[in-house]
Amino acid sequence: ELECIDLVYLHNAIEGQIQDISKEQFIKNLRDVIQLYEQKRKEGKIRYYGMATWECFRVPKEHPQYLSILDVLQIAKEIGGENHGFRFIQLPYNLYLDQALMLKNQQANGTDVSILEASQIYGISVFTSVPLMQGKLLSPGAVPDFIDLKPSLKCLQFVRSTPGVLAPLVGQKTPIHVEENLEIMKIPPLKQDEFYSLLKKLTS
């Protein structure tokens, strides 16, 4: 019998509510949920909680679905103290959806930074979704020829080598896909300087 859940996600919270409620009401709802999660942590029912998102951490500040990671952290600290359980987020990131790395839409130490940079500063671990863009990046010519690997492995290598990414989550429907994607384990991730050299090449 399961006694404790390691990680609970609040799934697409602002994306699913903001069309029907104000931002102020959403923040109140978020506070109520965090209050519940912190209570369940005290009861030993969950270890950590986080937010599984699609838009909110990778859109510009003026976007209706935008959310500041610092605002969420402040609520978590107010309720759970410095040892609060808000330690994870999940967001889309791949060679096409690169906003998590490239868009400076968060604040840390008075500076505009990306969500990946902010998460490293604030001690938030980041899982990424859709590394293959739901298969779209496997089409011929969809992925730049930057390393001698199969298209799927190129995508995984880029994402998992990105500073601030804990791990990409890959949807796999067949044993063949699983076997192919597991080949990435035989290859070390790019070092940080190698990654940024590659990024410069891809964006120049």
PDB file of C-alpha atoms in Angstrom:
ATOM      1  CA  GLU A   1       0.000   0.000   0.000  1.00  0.00           C
ATOM      2  CA  LEU A   2       1.359   3.399  -1.015  1.00  0.00           C
ATOM      3  CA  GLU A   3       2.001   5.566   2.035  1.00  0.00           C
ATOM      4  CA  CYS A   4       3.685   8.634   0.554  1.00  0.00           C
ATOM      5  CA  ILE A   5       3.732  10.203  -2.924  1.00  0.00           C
ATOM      6  CA  ASP A   6       7.146  11.573  -3.910  1.00  0.00           C
ATOM      7  CA  LEU A   7       5.895  14.358  -6.185  1.00  0.00           C
ATOM      8  CA  VAL A   8       2.446  15.818  -6.883  1.00  0.00           C
ATOM      9  CA  TYR A   9       1.945  18.197  -9.811  1.00  0.00           C
ATOM     10  CA  LEU A  10      -0.631  20.926 -10.137  1.00  0.00           C
ATOM     11  CA  HIS A  11      -1.396  20.447 -13.835  1.00  0.00           C
ATOM     12  CA  ASN A  12      -1.835  23.402 -16.225  1.00  0.00           C
ATOM     13  CA  ALA A  13      -3.301  25.466 -13.403  1.00  0.00           C
ATOM     14  CA  ILE A  14      -3.317  28.962 -14.851  1.00  0.00           C
ATOM     15  CA  GLU A  15      -3.715  27.695 -18.418  1.00  0.00           C
ATOM     16  CA  GLY A  16      -6.944  25.979 -17.415  1.00  0.00           C
ATOM     17  CA  GLN A  17      -8.430  28.763 -15.275  1.00  0.00           C
ATOM     18  CA  ILE A  18      -7.383  32.190 -16.500  1.00  0.00           C
ATOM     19  CA  GLN A  19     -10.128  32.480 -19.136  1.00  0.00           C
ATOM     20  CA  ASP A  20     -12.758  32.217 -16.403  1.00  0.00           C
ATOM     21  CA  ILE A  21     -11.233  34.032 -13.424  1.00  0.00           C
ATOM     22  CA  SER A  22      -9.026  37.041 -12.687  1.00  0.00           C
ATOM     23  CA  LYS A  23      -5.298  36.750 -12.040  1.00  0.00           C
ATOM     24  CA  GLU A  24      -5.949  37.798  -8.423  1.00  0.00           C
ATOM     25  CA  GLN A  25      -8.457  34.979  -7.983  1.00  0.00           C
ATOM     26  CA  PHE A  26      -6.033  32.524  -9.536  1.00  0.00           C
ATOM     27  CA  ILE A  27      -3.311  33.509  -7.052  1.00  0.00           C
ATOM     28  CA  LYS A  28      -5.800  33.011  -4.215  1.00  0.00           C
ATOM     29  CA  ASN A  29      -6.685  29.572  -5.578  1.00  0.00           C
ATOM     30  CA  LEU A  30      -2.993  28.737  -5.914  1.00  0.00           C
ATOM     31  CA  ARG A  31      -2.395  29.766  -2.311  1.00  0.00           C
ATOM     32  CA  ASP A  32      -5.226  27.464  -1.185  1.00  0.00           C
ATOM     33  CA  VAL A  33      -3.721  24.535  -3.094  1.00  0.00           C
ATOM     34  CA  ILE A  34      -0.248  25.150  -1.672  1.00  0.00           C
ATOM     35  CA  GLN A  35      -1.781  25.328   1.802  1.00  0.00           C
ATOM     36  CA  LEU A  36      -3.321  21.892   1.190  1.00  0.00           C
ATOM     37  CA  TYR A  37      -0.080  20.441  -0.168  1.00  0.00           C
ATOM     38  CA  GLU A  38       1.936  21.720   2.788  1.00  0.00           C
ATOM     39  CA  GLN A  39      -0.606  20.196   5.166  1.00  0.00           C
ATOM     40  CA  LYS A  40      -0.296  16.850   3.366  1.00  0.00           C
ATOM     41  CA  ARG A  41       3.482  17.095   3.681  1.00  0.00           C
ATOM     42  CA  LYS A  42       3.113  17.507   7.444  1.00  0.00           C
ATOM     43  CA  GLU A  43       0.907  14.417   7.447  1.00  0.00           C
ATOM     44  CA  GLY A  44       3.571  12.474   5.533  1.00  0.00           C
ATOM     45  CA  LYS A  45       1.314  11.933   2.519  1.00  0.00           C
ATOM     46  CA  ILE A  46       3.500  13.724  -0.041  1.00  0.00           C
ATOM     47  CA  ARG A  47       7.179  14.717  -0.166  1.00  0.00           C
ATOM     48  CA  TYR A  48       7.208  17.461  -2.775  1.00  0.00           C
ATOM     49  CA  TYR A  49       4.841  19.296  -5.088  1.00  0.00           C
ATOM     50  CA  GLY A  50       5.223  21.329  -8.238  1.00  0.00           C
ATOM     51  CA  MET A  51       3.569  22.706 -11.337  1.00  0.00           C
ATOM     52  CA  ALA A  52       3.286  20.861 -14.654  1.00  0.00           C
ATOM     53  CA  THR A  53       2.758  23.634 -17.190  1.00  0.00           C
ATOM     54  CA  TRP A  54       2.479  24.421 -20.871  1.00  0.00           C
ATOM     55  CA  GLU A  55       2.490  28.207 -21.292  1.00  0.00           C
ATOM     56  CA  CYS A  56       2.912  30.095 -18.036  1.00  0.00           C
ATOM     57  CA  PHE A  57       6.692  29.929 -17.506  1.00  0.00           C
ATOM     58  CA  ARG A  58       7.663  30.410 -21.173  1.00  0.00           C
ATOM     59  CA  VAL A  59       5.541  33.339 -22.358  1.00  0.00           C
ATOM     60  CA  PRO A  60       6.251  37.097 -22.116  1.00  0.00           C
ATOM     61  CA  LYS A  61       5.319  38.919 -18.923  1.00  0.00           C
ATOM     62  CA  GLU A  62       2.382  40.682 -20.567  1.00  0.00           C
ATOM     63  CA  HIS A  63       0.768  37.391 -21.642  1.00  0.00           C
ATOM     64  CA  PRO A  64      -2.461  36.575 -19.723  1.00  0.00           C
ATOM     65  CA  GLN A  65      -1.114  33.127 -18.804  1.00  0.00           C
ATOM     66  CA  TYR A  66       2.264  34.393 -17.565  1.00  0.00           C
ATOM     67  CA  LEU A  67       3.341  33.367 -14.085  1.00  0.00           C
ATOM     68  CA  SER A  68       6.348  34.494 -12.080  1.00  0.00           C
ATOM     69  CA  ILE A  69       8.218  31.602 -10.472  1.00  0.00           C
ATOM     70  CA  LEU A  70       9.290  34.014  -7.731  1.00  0.00           C
ATOM     71  CA  ASP A  71       5.653  34.785  -6.875  1.00  0.00           C
ATOM     72  CA  VAL A  72       4.912  31.071  -6.511  1.00  0.00           C
ATOM     73  CA  LEU A  73       8.008  30.576  -4.374  1.00  0.00           C
ATOM     74  CA  GLN A  74       7.055  33.442  -2.090  1.00  0.00           C
ATOM     75  CA  ILE A  75       3.641  31.862  -1.464  1.00  0.00           C
ATOM     76  CA  ALA A  76       5.273  28.492  -0.768  1.00  0.00           C
ATOM     77  CA  LYS A  77       7.711  30.094   1.688  1.00  0.00           C
ATOM     78  CA  GLU A  78       4.955  32.047   3.448  1.00  0.00           C
ATOM     79  CA  ILE A  79       3.032  28.834   4.032  1.00  0.00           C
ATOM     80  CA  GLY A  80       5.750  26.188   4.330  1.00  0.00           C
ATOM     81  CA  GLY A  81       8.785  28.194   5.428  1.00  0.00           C
ATOM     82  CA  GLU A  82      12.248  27.760   3.958  1.00  0.00           C
ATOM     83  CA  ASN A  83      11.753  23.981   3.885  1.00  0.00           C
ATOM     84  CA  HIS A  84       8.624  24.237   1.722  1.00  0.00           C
ATOM     85  CA  GLY A  85       7.862  21.466  -0.749  1.00  0.00           C
ATOM     86  CA  PHE A  86       7.623  23.459  -3.990  1.00  0.00           C
ATOM     87  CA  ARG A  87      10.734  22.030  -5.644  1.00  0.00           C
ATOM     88  CA  PHE A  88       9.786  20.961  -9.180  1.00  0.00           C
ATOM     89  CA  ILE A  89       8.268  22.307 -12.369  1.00  0.00           C
ATOM     90  CA  GLN A  90       7.594  20.759 -15.755  1.00  0.00           C
ATOM     91  CA  LEU A  91       7.433  22.665 -19.032  1.00  0.00           C
ATOM     92  CA  PRO A  92       7.768  22.139 -22.799  1.00  0.00           C
ATOM     93  CA  TYR A  93      11.274  22.506 -24.192  1.00  0.00           C
ATOM     94  CA  ASN A  94      12.935  21.310 -27.371  1.00  0.00           C
ATOM     95  CA  LEU A  95      14.847  22.584 -30.385  1.00  0.00           C
ATOM     96  CA  TYR A  96      11.711  24.392 -31.571  1.00  0.00           C
ATOM     97  CA  LEU A  97      10.055  25.421 -28.297  1.00  0.00           C
ATOM     98  CA  ASP A  98      13.175  27.056 -26.861  1.00  0.00           C
ATOM     99  CA  GLN A  99      11.600  29.815 -24.736  1.00  0.00           C
ATOM    100  CA  ALA A 100      12.584  28.161 -21.444  1.00  0.00           C
ATOM    101  CA  LEU A 101      16.201  28.798 -22.400  1.00  0.00           C
ATOM    102  CA  MET A 102      16.036  31.882 -24.597  1.00  0.00           C
ATOM    103  CA  LEU A 103      13.274  34.107 -23.175  1.00  0.00           C
ATOM    104  CA  LYS A 104      14.340  36.331 -20.264  1.00  0.00           C
ATOM    105  CA  ASN A 105      10.909  36.560 -18.630  1.00  0.00           C
ATOM    106  CA  GLN A 106      11.713  35.893 -14.967  1.00  0.00           C
ATOM    107  CA  GLN A 107      13.373  37.911 -12.197  1.00  0.00           C
ATOM    108  CA  ALA A 108      16.297  36.802 -10.047  1.00  0.00           C
ATOM    109  CA  ASN A 109      18.560  39.086  -8.041  1.00  0.00           C
ATOM    110  CA  GLY A 110      17.091  42.096  -9.818  1.00  0.00           C
ATOM    111  CA  THR A 111      17.955  40.761 -13.262  1.00  0.00           C
ATOM    112  CA  ASP A 112      15.846  39.408 -16.109  1.00  0.00           C
ATOM    113  CA  VAL A 113      16.654  35.722 -16.604  1.00  0.00           C
ATOM    114  CA  SER A 114      15.101  32.706 -18.306  1.00  0.00           C
ATOM    115  CA  ILE A 115      12.968  30.226 -16.383  1.00  0.00           C
ATOM    116  CA  LEU A 116      15.819  27.700 -16.528  1.00  0.00           C
ATOM    117  CA  GLU A 117      18.244  30.239 -15.066  1.00  0.00           C
ATOM    118  CA  ALA A 118      15.747  31.309 -12.404  1.00  0.00           C
ATOM    119  CA  SER A 119      15.069  27.705 -11.444  1.00  0.00           C
ATOM    120  CA  GLN A 120      18.775  27.043 -10.908  1.00  0.00           C
ATOM    121  CA  ILE A 121      19.077  30.149  -8.732  1.00  0.00           C
ATOM    122  CA  TYR A 122      15.996  29.286  -6.668  1.00  0.00           C
ATOM    123  CA  GLY A 123      16.680  25.567  -6.290  1.00  0.00           C
ATOM    124  CA  ILE A 124      13.816  24.354  -8.470  1.00  0.00           C
ATOM    125  CA  SER A 125      14.358  21.178 -10.506  1.00  0.00           C
ATOM    126  CA  VAL A 126      13.000  21.220 -14.052  1.00  0.00           C
ATOM    127  CA  PHE A 127      11.587  18.292 -15.985  1.00  0.00           C
ATOM    128  CA  THR A 128      10.885  19.046 -19.638  1.00  0.00           C
ATOM    129  CA  SER A 129       8.165  17.654 -21.888  1.00  0.00           C
ATOM    130  CA  VAL A 130       7.830  17.099 -25.669  1.00  0.00           C
ATOM    131  CA  PRO A 131      11.580  16.807 -26.459  1.00  0.00           C
ATOM    132  CA  LEU A 132      10.605  15.378 -29.868  1.00  0.00           C
ATOM    133  CA  MET A 133       7.751  17.882 -30.350  1.00  0.00           C
ATOM    134  CA  GLN A 134       5.292  14.970 -30.392  1.00  0.00           C
ATOM    135  CA  GLY A 135       7.227  13.399 -33.269  1.00  0.00           C
ATOM    136  CA  LYS A 136       7.298  16.513 -35.455  1.00  0.00           C
ATOM    137  CA  LEU A 137      11.065  16.916 -34.985  1.00  0.00           C
ATOM    138  CA  LEU A 138      11.639  13.452 -36.459  1.00  0.00           C
ATOM    139  CA  SER A 139      10.582  14.576 -39.944  1.00  0.00           C
ATOM    140  CA  PRO A 140      13.402  14.846 -42.534  1.00  0.00           C
ATOM    141  CA  GLY A 141      15.157  18.209 -42.235  1.00  0.00           C
ATOM    142  CA  ALA A 142      13.365  19.218 -39.034  1.00  0.00           C
ATOM    143  CA  VAL A 143      16.489  18.929 -36.868  1.00  0.00           C
ATOM    144  CA  PRO A 144      19.739  20.784 -37.693  1.00  0.00           C
ATOM    145  CA  ASP A 145      22.689  18.553 -38.560  1.00  0.00           C
ATOM    146  CA  PHE A 146      24.817  19.412 -35.524  1.00  0.00           C
ATOM    147  CA  ILE A 147      25.906  15.954 -34.350  1.00  0.00           C
ATOM    148  CA  ASP A 148      26.177  12.480 -35.870  1.00  0.00           C
ATOM    149  CA  LEU A 149      23.135  10.909 -34.203  1.00  0.00           C
ATOM    150  CA  LYS A 150      19.639   9.799 -35.176  1.00  0.00           C
ATOM    151  CA  PRO A 151      17.122  12.675 -35.111  1.00  0.00           C
ATOM    152  CA  SER A 152      15.484  11.456 -31.899  1.00  0.00           C
ATOM    153  CA  LEU A 153      18.839  11.203 -30.138  1.00  0.00           C
ATOM    154  CA  LYS A 154      19.883  14.651 -31.376  1.00  0.00           C
ATOM    155  CA  CYS A 155      16.753  16.079 -29.772  1.00  0.00           C
ATOM    156  CA  LEU A 156      17.314  14.240 -26.504  1.00  0.00           C
ATOM    157  CA  GLN A 157      21.004  15.156 -26.402  1.00  0.00           C
ATOM    158  CA  PHE A 158      20.226  18.852 -26.878  1.00  0.00           C
ATOM    159  CA  VAL A 159      17.546  18.925 -24.182  1.00  0.00           C
ATOM    160  CA  ARG A 160      19.310  16.845 -21.542  1.00  0.00           C
ATOM    161  CA  SER A 161      22.551  18.815 -22.028  1.00  0.00           C
ATOM    162  CA  THR A 162      20.832  22.150 -21.414  1.00  0.00           C
ATOM    163  CA  PRO A 163      21.951  23.711 -18.096  1.00  0.00           C
ATOM    164  CA  GLY A 164      19.065  23.700 -15.646  1.00  0.00           C
ATOM    165  CA  VAL A 165      17.256  20.673 -17.091  1.00  0.00           C
ATOM    166  CA  LEU A 166      16.967  17.712 -14.723  1.00  0.00           C
ATOM    167  CA  ALA A 167      15.595  15.330 -17.361  1.00  0.00           C
ATOM    168  CA  PRO A 168      13.383  15.268 -20.455  1.00  0.00           C
ATOM    169  CA  LEU A 169      10.178  13.228 -20.315  1.00  0.00           C
ATOM    170  CA  VAL A 170       9.698  11.201 -23.495  1.00  0.00           C
ATOM    171  CA  GLY A 171       6.423   9.720 -24.713  1.00  0.00           C
ATOM    172  CA  GLN A 172       7.084   6.223 -26.107  1.00  0.00           C
ATOM    173  CA  LYS A 173       4.411   3.989 -27.619  1.00  0.00           C
ATOM    174  CA  THR A 174       6.420   1.047 -28.954  1.00  0.00           C
ATOM    175  CA  PRO A 175       9.323  -1.120 -27.709  1.00  0.00           C
ATOM    176  CA  ILE A 176      11.322  -0.004 -30.761  1.00  0.00           C
ATOM    177  CA  HIS A 177      11.027   3.642 -29.683  1.00  0.00           C
ATOM    178  CA  VAL A 178      12.095   2.728 -26.155  1.00  0.00           C
ATOM    179  CA  GLU A 179      15.159   0.842 -27.407  1.00  0.00           C
ATOM    180  CA  GLU A 180      16.148   3.679 -29.726  1.00  0.00           C
ATOM    181  CA  ASN A 181      15.787   6.364 -27.071  1.00  0.00           C
ATOM    182  CA  LEU A 182      17.739   4.317 -24.525  1.00  0.00           C
ATOM    183  CA  GLU A 183      20.762   4.556 -26.821  1.00  0.00           C
ATOM    184  CA  ILE A 184      21.266   8.072 -25.455  1.00  0.00           C
ATOM    185  CA  MET A 185      22.489   6.472 -22.217  1.00  0.00           C
ATOM    186  CA  LYS A 186      25.622   5.327 -24.059  1.00  0.00           C
ATOM    187  CA  ILE A 187      26.553   8.936 -24.833  1.00  0.00           C
ATOM    188  CA  PRO A 188      27.648  11.493 -22.209  1.00  0.00           C
ATOM    189  CA  PRO A 189      25.737  14.798 -22.115  1.00  0.00           C
ATOM    190  CA  LEU A 190      27.483  17.799 -23.611  1.00  0.00           C
ATOM    191  CA  LYS A 191      29.649  19.765 -21.216  1.00  0.00           C
ATOM    192  CA  GLN A 192      28.414  23.270 -20.481  1.00  0.00           C
ATOM    193  CA  ASP A 193      30.954  24.982 -22.736  1.00  0.00           C
ATOM    194  CA  GLU A 194      30.181  22.487 -25.514  1.00  0.00           C
ATOM    195  CA  PHE A 195      26.471  23.171 -25.150  1.00  0.00           C
ATOM    196  CA  TYR A 196      26.863  26.938 -25.374  1.00  0.00           C
ATOM    197  CA  SER A 197      29.170  26.581 -28.387  1.00  0.00           C
ATOM    198  CA  LEU A 198      26.473  24.471 -30.041  1.00  0.00           C
ATOM    199  CA  LEU A 199      23.795  26.993 -29.088  1.00  0.00           C
ATOM    200  CA  LYS A 200      25.823  29.807 -30.651  1.00  0.00           C
ATOM    201  CA  LYS A 201      26.164  27.761 -33.830  1.00  0.00           C
ATOM    202  CA  LEU A 202      22.440  26.986 -33.953  1.00  0.00           C
ATOM    203  CA  THR A 203      21.367  30.587 -33.345  1.00  0.00           C
ATOM    204  CA  SER A 204      23.908  32.394 -35.535  1.00  0.00           C
TER     205      SER A 204
END
